[in-house]
PDB file of C-alpha atoms in Angstrom:
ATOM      1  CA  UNK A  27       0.000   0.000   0.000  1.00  0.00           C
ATOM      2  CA  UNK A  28       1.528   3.378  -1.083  1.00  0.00           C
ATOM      3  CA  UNK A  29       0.923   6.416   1.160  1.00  0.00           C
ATOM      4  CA  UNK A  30      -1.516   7.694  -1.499  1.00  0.00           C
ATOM      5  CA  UNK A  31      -3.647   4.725  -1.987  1.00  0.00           C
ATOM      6  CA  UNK A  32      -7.009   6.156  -1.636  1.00  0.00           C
ATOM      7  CA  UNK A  33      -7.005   8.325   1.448  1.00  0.00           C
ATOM      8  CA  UNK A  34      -9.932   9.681   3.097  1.00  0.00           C
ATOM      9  CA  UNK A  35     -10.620  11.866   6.162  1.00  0.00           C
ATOM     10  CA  UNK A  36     -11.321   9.490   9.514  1.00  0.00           C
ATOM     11  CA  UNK A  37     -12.462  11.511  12.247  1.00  0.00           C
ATOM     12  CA  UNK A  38     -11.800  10.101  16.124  1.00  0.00           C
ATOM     13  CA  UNK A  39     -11.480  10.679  19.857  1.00  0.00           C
ATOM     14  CA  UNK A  40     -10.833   9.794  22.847  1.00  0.00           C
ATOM     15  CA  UNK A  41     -13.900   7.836  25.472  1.00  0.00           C
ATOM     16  CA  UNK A  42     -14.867  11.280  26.953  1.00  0.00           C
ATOM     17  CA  UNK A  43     -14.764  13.149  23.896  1.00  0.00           C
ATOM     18  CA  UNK A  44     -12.056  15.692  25.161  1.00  0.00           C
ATOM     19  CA  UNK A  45      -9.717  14.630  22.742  1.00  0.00           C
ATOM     20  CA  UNK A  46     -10.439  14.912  19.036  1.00  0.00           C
ATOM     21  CA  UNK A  47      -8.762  14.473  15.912  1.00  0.00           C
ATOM     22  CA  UNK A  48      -8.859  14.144  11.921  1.00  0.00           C
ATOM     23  CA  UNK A  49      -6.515  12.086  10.065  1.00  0.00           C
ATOM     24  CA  UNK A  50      -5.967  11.539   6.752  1.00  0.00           C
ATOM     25  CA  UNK A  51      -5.620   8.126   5.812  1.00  0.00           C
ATOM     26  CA  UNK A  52      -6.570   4.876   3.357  1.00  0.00           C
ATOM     27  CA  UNK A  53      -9.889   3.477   4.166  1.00  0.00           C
ATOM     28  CA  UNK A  54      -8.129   0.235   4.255  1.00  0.00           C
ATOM     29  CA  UNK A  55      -5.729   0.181   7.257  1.00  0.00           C
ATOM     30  CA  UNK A  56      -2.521  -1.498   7.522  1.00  0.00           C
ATOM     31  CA  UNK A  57      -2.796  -1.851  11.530  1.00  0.00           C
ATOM     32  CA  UNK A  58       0.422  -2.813  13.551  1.00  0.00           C
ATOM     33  CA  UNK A  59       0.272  -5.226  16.041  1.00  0.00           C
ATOM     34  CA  UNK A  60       3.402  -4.645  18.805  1.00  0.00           C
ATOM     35  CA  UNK A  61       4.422  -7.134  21.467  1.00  0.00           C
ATOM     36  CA  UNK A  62       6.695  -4.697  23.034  1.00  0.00           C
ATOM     37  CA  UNK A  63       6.461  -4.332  27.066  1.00  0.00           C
ATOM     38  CA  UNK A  64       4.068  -1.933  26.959  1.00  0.00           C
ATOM     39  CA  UNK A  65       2.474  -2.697  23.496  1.00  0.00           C
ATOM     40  CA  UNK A  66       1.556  -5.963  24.754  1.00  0.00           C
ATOM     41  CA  UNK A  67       0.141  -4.418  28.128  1.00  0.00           C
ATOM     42  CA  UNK A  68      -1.864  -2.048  26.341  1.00  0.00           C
ATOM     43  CA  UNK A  69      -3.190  -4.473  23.349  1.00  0.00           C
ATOM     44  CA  UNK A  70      -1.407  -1.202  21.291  1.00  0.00           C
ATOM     45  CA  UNK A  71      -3.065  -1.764  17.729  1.00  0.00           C
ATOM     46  CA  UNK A  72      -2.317   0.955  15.768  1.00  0.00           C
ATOM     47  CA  UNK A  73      -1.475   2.393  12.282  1.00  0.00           C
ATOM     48  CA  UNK A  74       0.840   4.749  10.936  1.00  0.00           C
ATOM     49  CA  UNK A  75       0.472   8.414   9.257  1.00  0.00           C
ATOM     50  CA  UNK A  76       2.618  11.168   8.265  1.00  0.00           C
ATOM     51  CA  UNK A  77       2.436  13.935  10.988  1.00  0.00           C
ATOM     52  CA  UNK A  78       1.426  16.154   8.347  1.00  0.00           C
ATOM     53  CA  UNK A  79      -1.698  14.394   7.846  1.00  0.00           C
ATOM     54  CA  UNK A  80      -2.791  14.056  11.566  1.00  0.00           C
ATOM     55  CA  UNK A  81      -4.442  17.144  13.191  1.00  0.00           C
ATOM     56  CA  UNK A  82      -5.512  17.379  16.765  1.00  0.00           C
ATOM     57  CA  UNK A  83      -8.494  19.365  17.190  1.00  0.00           C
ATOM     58  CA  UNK A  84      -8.421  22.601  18.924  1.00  0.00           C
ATOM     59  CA  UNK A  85      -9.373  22.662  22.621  1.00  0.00           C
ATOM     60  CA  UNK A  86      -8.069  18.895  23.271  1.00  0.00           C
ATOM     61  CA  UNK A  87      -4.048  19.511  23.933  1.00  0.00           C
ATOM     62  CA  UNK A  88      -5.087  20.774  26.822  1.00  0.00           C
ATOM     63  CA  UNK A  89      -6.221  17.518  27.525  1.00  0.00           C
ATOM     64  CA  UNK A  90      -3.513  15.431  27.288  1.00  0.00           C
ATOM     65  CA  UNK A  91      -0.845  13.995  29.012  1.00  0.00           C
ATOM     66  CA  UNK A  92       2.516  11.705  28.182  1.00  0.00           C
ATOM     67  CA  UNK A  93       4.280   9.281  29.590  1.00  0.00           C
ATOM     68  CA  UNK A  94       7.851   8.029  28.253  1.00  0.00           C
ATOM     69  CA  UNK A  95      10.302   5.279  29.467  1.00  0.00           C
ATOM     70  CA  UNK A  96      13.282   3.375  28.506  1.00  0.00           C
ATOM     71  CA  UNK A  97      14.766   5.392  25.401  1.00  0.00           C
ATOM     72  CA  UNK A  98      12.321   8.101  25.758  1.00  0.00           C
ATOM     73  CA  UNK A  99      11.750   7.997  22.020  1.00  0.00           C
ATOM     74  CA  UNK A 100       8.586   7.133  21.907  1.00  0.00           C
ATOM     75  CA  UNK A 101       5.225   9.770  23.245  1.00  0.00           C
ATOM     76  CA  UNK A 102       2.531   7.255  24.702  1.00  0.00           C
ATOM     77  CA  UNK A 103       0.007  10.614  24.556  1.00  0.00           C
ATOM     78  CA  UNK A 104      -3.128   9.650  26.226  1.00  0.00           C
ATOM     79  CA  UNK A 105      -6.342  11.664  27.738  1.00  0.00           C
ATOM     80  CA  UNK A 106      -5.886  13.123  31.365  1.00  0.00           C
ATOM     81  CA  UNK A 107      -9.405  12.433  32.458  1.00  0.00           C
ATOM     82  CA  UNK A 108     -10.424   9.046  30.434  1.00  0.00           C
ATOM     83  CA  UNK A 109      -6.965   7.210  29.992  1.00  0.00           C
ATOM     84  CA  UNK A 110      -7.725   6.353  26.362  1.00  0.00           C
ATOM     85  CA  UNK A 111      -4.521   6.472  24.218  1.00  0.00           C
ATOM     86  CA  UNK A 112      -6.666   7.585  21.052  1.00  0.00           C
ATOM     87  CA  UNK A 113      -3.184   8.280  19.311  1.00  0.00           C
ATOM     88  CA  UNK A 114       0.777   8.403  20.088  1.00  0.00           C
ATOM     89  CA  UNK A 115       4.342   8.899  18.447  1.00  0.00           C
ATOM     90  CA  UNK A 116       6.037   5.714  17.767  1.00  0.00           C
ATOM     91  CA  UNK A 117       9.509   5.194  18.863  1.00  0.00           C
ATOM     92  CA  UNK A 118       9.763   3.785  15.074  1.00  0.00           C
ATOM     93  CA  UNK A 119       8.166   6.352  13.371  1.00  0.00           C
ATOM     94  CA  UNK A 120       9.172   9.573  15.415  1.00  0.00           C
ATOM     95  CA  UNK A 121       8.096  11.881  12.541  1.00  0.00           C
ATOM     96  CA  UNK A 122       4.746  10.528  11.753  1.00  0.00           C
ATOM     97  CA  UNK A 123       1.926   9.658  14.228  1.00  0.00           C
ATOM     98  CA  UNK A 124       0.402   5.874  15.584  1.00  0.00           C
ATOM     99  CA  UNK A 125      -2.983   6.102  15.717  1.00  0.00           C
ATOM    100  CA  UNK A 126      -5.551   3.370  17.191  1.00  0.00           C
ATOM    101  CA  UNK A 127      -7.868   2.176  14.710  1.00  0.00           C
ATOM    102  CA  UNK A 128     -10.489   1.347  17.249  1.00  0.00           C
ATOM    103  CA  UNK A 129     -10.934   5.415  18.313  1.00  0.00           C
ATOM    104  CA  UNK A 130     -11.976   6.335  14.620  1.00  0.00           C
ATOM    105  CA  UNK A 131     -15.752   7.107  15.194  1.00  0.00           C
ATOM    106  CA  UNK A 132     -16.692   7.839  11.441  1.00  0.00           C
ATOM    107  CA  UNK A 133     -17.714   4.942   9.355  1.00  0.00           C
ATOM    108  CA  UNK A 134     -14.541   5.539   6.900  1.00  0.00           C
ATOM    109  CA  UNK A 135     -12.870   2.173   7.601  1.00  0.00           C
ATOM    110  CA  UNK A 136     -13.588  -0.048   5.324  1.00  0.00           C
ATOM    111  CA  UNK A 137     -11.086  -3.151   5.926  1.00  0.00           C
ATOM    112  CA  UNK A 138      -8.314  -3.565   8.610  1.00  0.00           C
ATOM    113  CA  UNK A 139      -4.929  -5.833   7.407  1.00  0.00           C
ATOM    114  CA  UNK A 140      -3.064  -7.086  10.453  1.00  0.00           C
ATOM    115  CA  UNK A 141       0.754  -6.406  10.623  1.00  0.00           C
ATOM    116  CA  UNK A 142       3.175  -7.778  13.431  1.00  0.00           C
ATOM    117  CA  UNK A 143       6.057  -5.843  14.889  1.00  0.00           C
ATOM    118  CA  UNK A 144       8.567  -7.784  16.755  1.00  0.00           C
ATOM    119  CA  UNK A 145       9.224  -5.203  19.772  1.00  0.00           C
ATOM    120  CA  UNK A 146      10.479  -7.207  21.635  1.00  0.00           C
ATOM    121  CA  UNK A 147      13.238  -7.759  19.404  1.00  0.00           C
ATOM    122  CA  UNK A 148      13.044  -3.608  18.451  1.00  0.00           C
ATOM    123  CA  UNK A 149      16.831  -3.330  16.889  1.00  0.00           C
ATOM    124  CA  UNK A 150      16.969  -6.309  14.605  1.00  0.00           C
ATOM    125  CA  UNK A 151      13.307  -6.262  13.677  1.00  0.00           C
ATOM    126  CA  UNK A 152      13.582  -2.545  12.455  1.00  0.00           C
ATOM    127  CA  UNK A 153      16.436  -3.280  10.093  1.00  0.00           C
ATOM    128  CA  UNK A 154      13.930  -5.656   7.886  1.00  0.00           C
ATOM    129  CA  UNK A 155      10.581  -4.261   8.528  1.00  0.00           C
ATOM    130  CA  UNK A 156       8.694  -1.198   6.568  1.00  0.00           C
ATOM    131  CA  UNK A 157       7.177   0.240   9.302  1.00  0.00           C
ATOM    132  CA  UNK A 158       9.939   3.422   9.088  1.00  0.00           C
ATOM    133  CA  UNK A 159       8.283   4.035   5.320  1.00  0.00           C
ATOM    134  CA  UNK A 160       4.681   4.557   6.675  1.00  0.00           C
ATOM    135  CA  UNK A 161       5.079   7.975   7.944  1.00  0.00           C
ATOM    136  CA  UNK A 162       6.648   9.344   5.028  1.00  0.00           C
ATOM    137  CA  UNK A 163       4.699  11.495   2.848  1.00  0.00           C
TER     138      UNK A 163
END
């Protein structure tokens, strides 16, 4: 899948509503499926978008928190007052934005393909994956 295979506007948010975003995206998601430590903790499904083509809506920063550990590379961004991690910046993909296929609440989605990242083999696992592509434009 290129990065301009069909791509439509998916509108999402958070459980509470505080947080709210648009993203630009395929209507056929290529969804990554992490068993890093906190990946697998956090059932972290997500796909992968160009930061250009993510925009949080205005009013919901203010909402958010972040928490970071190990490398500090990666932003796990979540809502201050539901928990819901509705979107994040991959340690991977540091100039593009993860976001969780299961907080789009417009009926854009039209298919969802399955992808596994080994996390918890991160270094060698990075070297022969694709995943670094997806947030290019």
């Amino acid at each position: 899948m290129t990065s301009s295979d069909n791509l439509v506007s998916h509108s999402g948010s958070c459980h509470c509503g505080n947080v709210k975003f648009t993203v630009l995206a395929p209507s056929v998601l290529e969804v990554w499926n992490c068993n890093c430590s906190i990946c697998k903790k956090k059932q972290n499904l997500h796909f992968i978008v160009p930061k250009s083509r993510f925009t949080l809506h205005t009013g919901s920063e203010e909402h958010l928190t972040t928490y970071t550990f190990n490398s500090g590379q990666a932003k796990h961004t979540f809502c201050k007052t539901c928990g819901v991690q509705s979107f994040y910046t991959p340690r991977s993909n540091p100039d593009g934005v993860g976001v969780m296929p299961h907080c789009i609440d417009s009926d854009t989605v039209t298919e969802v393909v399955n992808r596994n990242f080994d996390g918890q083999n991160w270094e060698n696992f990075i070297e022969t994956s694709d995943i670094r592509s997806k947030s290019k434009e």
